[in-house]
Coordinates of C-alpha atoms in Angstrom, one line a residue:
M1 CA 0.0 0.0 0.0
A2 CA 2.0 3.0 -1.2
G3 CA 1.1 6.6 -1.9
H4 CA -2.6 6.9 -2.8
S5 CA -3.4 3.5 -1.2
H6 CA -2.0 4.6 2.1
A7 CA -4.2 7.7 2.0
K8 CA -7.3 5.5 1.2
N9 CA -6.5 3.2 4.1
I10 CA -6.5 6.1 6.5
M11 CA -9.8 7.2 5.0
H12 CA -11.2 3.7 5.5
R13 CA -10.0 3.8 9.1
K14 CA -11.7 7.1 9.7
A15 CA -14.9 5.9 8.0
A16 CA -15.0 3.1 10.5
Q17 CA -15.2 5.6 13.2
G18 CA -18.4 7.1 11.8
A19 CA -20.2 6.4 15.0
K20 CA -18.3 9.2 16.7
K21 CA -20.4 11.7 14.8
A22 CA -20.5 14.3 17.6
Q23 CA -16.8 14.3 18.0
A24 CA -16.3 14.6 14.3
F25 CA -18.7 17.5 14.1
G26 CA -16.9 19.2 17.0
K27 CA -13.6 19.0 15.1
L28 CA -15.2 20.4 11.9
I29 CA -16.7 23.3 13.9
R30 CA -13.3 24.1 15.4
E31 CA -11.8 24.4 11.9
I32 CA -14.7 26.6 10.8
T33 CA -14.2 28.8 13.8
V34 CA -10.5 29.2 13.3
S35 CA -10.9 29.8 9.5
A36 CA -13.6 32.4 10.1
K37 CA -11.5 34.3 12.7
Q38 CA -8.3 34.3 10.7
G39 CA -10.0 35.7 7.5
L40 CA -13.3 37.1 6.4
P41 CA -16.4 35.3 7.7
D42 CA -17.6 34.8 4.1
P43 CA -16.7 31.5 2.5
A44 CA -16.7 33.1 -1.0
M45 CA -13.9 35.4 0.1
N46 CA -12.0 33.0 2.4
P47 CA -10.6 29.9 0.7
R48 CA -9.8 28.1 4.0
L49 CA -13.3 28.7 5.4
R50 CA -14.8 27.6 2.1
A51 CA -12.9 24.3 2.4
A52 CA -14.0 23.9 6.0
V53 CA -17.6 24.5 5.1
K54 CA -17.5 22.0 2.2
A55 CA -15.9 19.4 4.5
A56 CA -18.7 19.9 7.0
L57 CA -21.4 19.6 4.3
T58 CA -19.8 16.4 3.1
A59 CA -20.0 15.1 6.6
N60 CA -23.8 15.9 6.6
M61 CA -23.6 18.9 9.0
T62 CA -26.6 21.1 8.5
R63 CA -26.2 24.5 6.9
D64 CA -27.8 26.1 10.0
T65 CA -25.1 24.6 12.3
I66 CA -22.4 25.8 10.0
D67 CA -23.9 29.4 9.8
R68 CA -24.1 29.6 13.5
A69 CA -20.5 28.6 13.9
I70 CA -19.4 31.3 11.5
K71 CA -21.5 33.9 13.2
R72 CA -20.1 33.0 16.6
A73 CA -16.6 33.2 15.3
A74 CA -17.2 36.6 13.6
A75 CA -18.6 38.1 16.8
A76 CA -15.8 39.8 18.7
G77 CA -15.0 38.0 21.9
Q78 CA -17.4 35.1 21.2
G79 CA -16.4 31.4 21.5
E80 CA -13.1 29.7 22.4
D81 CA -9.7 31.1 21.2
F82 CA -8.2 28.1 19.4
Q83 CA -4.5 27.9 18.5
E84 CA -3.0 25.8 15.7
V85 CA -0.3 23.5 17.0
R86 CA 1.7 20.8 15.3
Y87 CA 3.3 17.9 17.1
E88 CA 5.8 15.4 15.7
G89 CA 7.2 12.2 17.0
Y90 CA 8.0 8.6 16.4
G91 CA 5.7 5.6 16.9
P92 CA 6.8 2.0 17.1
Y93 CA 9.2 0.6 14.5
G94 CA 10.5 4.1 13.7
V95 CA 7.3 5.3 12.0
A96 CA 7.2 9.1 11.8
V97 CA 4.0 10.7 12.9
I98 CA 2.7 14.3 12.5
V99 CA -0.3 15.5 14.5
E100 CA -2.2 18.7 13.8
A101 CA -4.3 20.2 16.5
L102 CA -6.6 23.1 17.3
T103 CA -6.6 23.7 21.1
D104 CA -7.5 26.3 23.7
N105 CA -5.2 24.7 26.2
R106 CA -1.7 23.8 24.8
N107 CA -0.6 22.2 28.1
R108 CA -3.6 19.8 28.1
T109 CA -3.1 18.9 24.5
A110 CA 0.6 18.3 24.7
G111 CA 0.1 16.1 27.7
D112 CA -2.5 14.0 26.0
I113 CA -0.4 13.5 22.9
R114 CA 2.7 12.8 24.8
S115 CA 0.8 10.1 26.8
A116 CA -0.6 8.5 23.6
F117 CA 2.9 8.2 22.1
A118 CA 4.3 6.8 25.4
K119 CA 1.6 4.2 25.7
A120 CA 2.3 3.0 22.1
G121 CA 6.0 2.7 22.8
G122 CA 6.9 5.8 20.9
A123 CA 8.1 9.3 21.9
L124 CA 7.0 12.8 21.2
G125 CA 9.8 14.9 19.6
E126 CA 10.6 18.5 18.9
T127 CA 9.0 20.5 16.1
N128 CA 10.6 19.6 12.7
S129 CA 12.0 16.3 14.2
V130 CA 10.1 14.2 11.6
S131 CA 8.5 16.7 9.1
F132 CA 11.6 16.5 6.9
Q133 CA 10.3 13.1 5.9
F134 CA 7.1 14.6 4.5
E135 CA 6.1 17.3 2.0
R136 CA 3.0 19.4 1.9
K137 CA 0.6 18.6 -0.9
G138 CA -3.0 19.2 -1.8
V139 CA -4.8 15.9 -1.9
I140 CA -8.2 15.6 -3.5
W141 CA -10.1 12.2 -3.5
F142 CA -13.0 11.3 -5.8
P143 CA -14.5 7.9 -5.2
G144 CA -16.0 5.9 -8.1
L145 CA -16.1 7.6 -11.5
A146 CA -14.3 4.5 -12.9
D147 CA -15.0 5.5 -16.5
Q148 CA -13.7 9.0 -16.0
A149 CA -9.9 8.3 -15.6
E150 CA -8.9 10.0 -18.8
A151 CA -11.2 12.9 -18.3
M152 CA -10.0 13.3 -14.7
L153 CA -6.3 13.3 -15.8
E154 CA -6.9 15.9 -18.5
A155 CA -9.0 18.1 -16.2
A156 CA -6.5 17.9 -13.4
I157 CA -3.5 18.7 -15.5
E158 CA -5.3 21.6 -17.1
A159 CA -6.2 22.9 -13.6
G160 CA -2.5 22.7 -12.5
A161 CA -2.3 19.4 -10.6
L162 CA 0.9 17.5 -10.2
D163 CA -0.4 14.0 -10.5
V164 CA -3.5 11.7 -10.7
E165 CA -3.6 8.1 -9.5
S166 CA -6.7 6.2 -10.6
D167 CA -8.0 2.7 -9.9
E168 CA -11.3 0.9 -9.5
E169 CA -12.0 2.7 -6.2
G170 CA -11.6 6.2 -7.5
H171 CA -9.1 9.0 -8.3
E172 CA -6.6 10.8 -6.1
V173 CA -5.3 14.1 -7.4
T174 CA -2.3 15.8 -5.9
C175 CA -1.1 19.4 -6.4
A176 CA 1.1 22.0 -4.9
P177 CA -0.4 23.7 -1.8
E178 CA -0.6 27.1 -3.5
D179 CA -2.6 25.5 -6.3
F180 CA -5.0 23.5 -4.0
F181 CA -8.1 25.7 -4.1
A182 CA -7.9 26.4 -7.8
V183 CA -7.5 22.7 -8.6
R184 CA -10.2 21.6 -6.2
D185 CA -12.7 24.2 -7.5
A186 CA -12.0 23.3 -11.1
L187 CA -12.5 19.6 -10.6
E188 CA -15.5 20.1 -8.4
A189 CA -17.2 22.2 -11.1
R190 CA -16.7 19.2 -13.5
F191 CA -17.0 16.1 -11.4
G192 CA -19.0 17.2 -8.3
T193 CA -17.9 17.5 -4.7
P194 CA -14.9 15.3 -3.8
E195 CA -15.2 13.0 -0.8
S196 CA -12.0 14.5 0.7
A197 CA -10.0 17.6 -0.2
R198 CA -7.3 19.1 2.0
I199 CA -3.6 20.0 2.2
E200 CA -1.8 17.1 3.8
W201 CA 1.6 16.0 5.0
V202 CA 2.5 13.3 2.4
P203 CA 5.5 11.1 3.3
T204 CA 8.6 11.1 1.1
V205 CA 10.2 8.3 3.1
R206 CA 8.1 5.3 3.9
I207 CA 8.5 2.3 6.2
D208 CA 7.2 -1.1 5.1
L209 CA 5.2 -2.9 7.8
D210 CA 3.5 -6.3 8.1
E211 CA -0.1 -6.6 9.4
E212 CA 0.8 -7.1 13.1
K213 CA 3.1 -4.0 13.1
A214 CA 0.6 -1.9 11.1
R215 CA -2.1 -2.7 13.6
E216 CA 0.1 -1.4 16.4
I217 CA 0.6 1.9 14.5
L218 CA -3.1 2.2 13.7
K219 CA -3.8 1.8 17.5
L220 CA -1.6 4.8 18.1
L221 CA -3.2 6.8 15.3
D222 CA -6.7 6.0 16.6
R223 CA -5.7 6.9 20.2
L224 CA -4.4 10.3 18.9
D225 CA -7.6 10.8 16.9
E226 CA -9.7 10.3 20.0
S227 CA -8.5 13.6 21.4
D228 CA -11.0 16.4 20.7
D229 CA -8.1 18.7 20.1
V230 CA -6.6 16.6 17.3
Q231 CA -7.6 17.5 13.7
N232 CA -5.4 15.4 11.5
V233 CA -2.8 12.6 12.0
Y234 CA -0.2 11.5 9.4
A235 CA 2.3 8.7 9.4
N236 CA 4.9 7.4 7.0
F237 CA 4.2 3.7 6.9
E238 CA 3.0 1.5 4.0
V239 CA 1.7 -2.1 3.7
S240 CA 0.7 -4.4 0.9
E241 CA -2.6 -4.2 -0.8
D242 CA -4.0 -7.4 0.8
V243 CA -2.9 -6.3 4.3
S244 CA -4.5 -3.0 3.6
Q245 CA -7.8 -4.7 2.9
R246 CA -7.6 -6.8 6.0
L247 CA -6.9 -3.7 8.1
S248 CA -9.9 -1.9 6.6
A249 CA -12.2 -4.9 7.1

């Protein structure tokens, strides 16, 4: 499981956590809040907020809930003051892990994340201790559309994407971070709303793991995801396609 397959496995893992709807909505609202506070409270004029709103709608959050979150963020002095924080460390077997969080209490969040790493036999490191093994890319995922591979490739290249990987499950488009919003909007206009679209940490150095070791890593990632403060978790491991299917089962 390399590159796009790794990303899909993480998506499958997150999809299996669908029962945690309230927690997922809470994380989406945090992103909406921060996006609205950092820029204009109008999605049409704020690309990050527009992305957050689209992610919330894809997760079936109601428009009223989204609008209330934007209004609270736009009102001076209203709501929590969230800070963006990135944590880096190593899990078992030398797997590099990056954690992105939005928190109103850095001490609490750092303690929770340090504890999760320690319980997994890993260790939290300093900023930039593992990020050199990743690069920032826009990643846009369209499930299905099996008969649209050529059209997707042509449209993505025309929009400025770096690469497209297609298989029977769908299409993953990658692009430079600065081109993300233009590429996403161009593809959405032609193929509809993608299932996932965000700027991610994509590993440039990967570690091959067997099923047993991968399950240990996934336990760490799940434990990190359980924190309300954690928004995204990335790791630089890969497994074979059949192991990926067993892990996703």
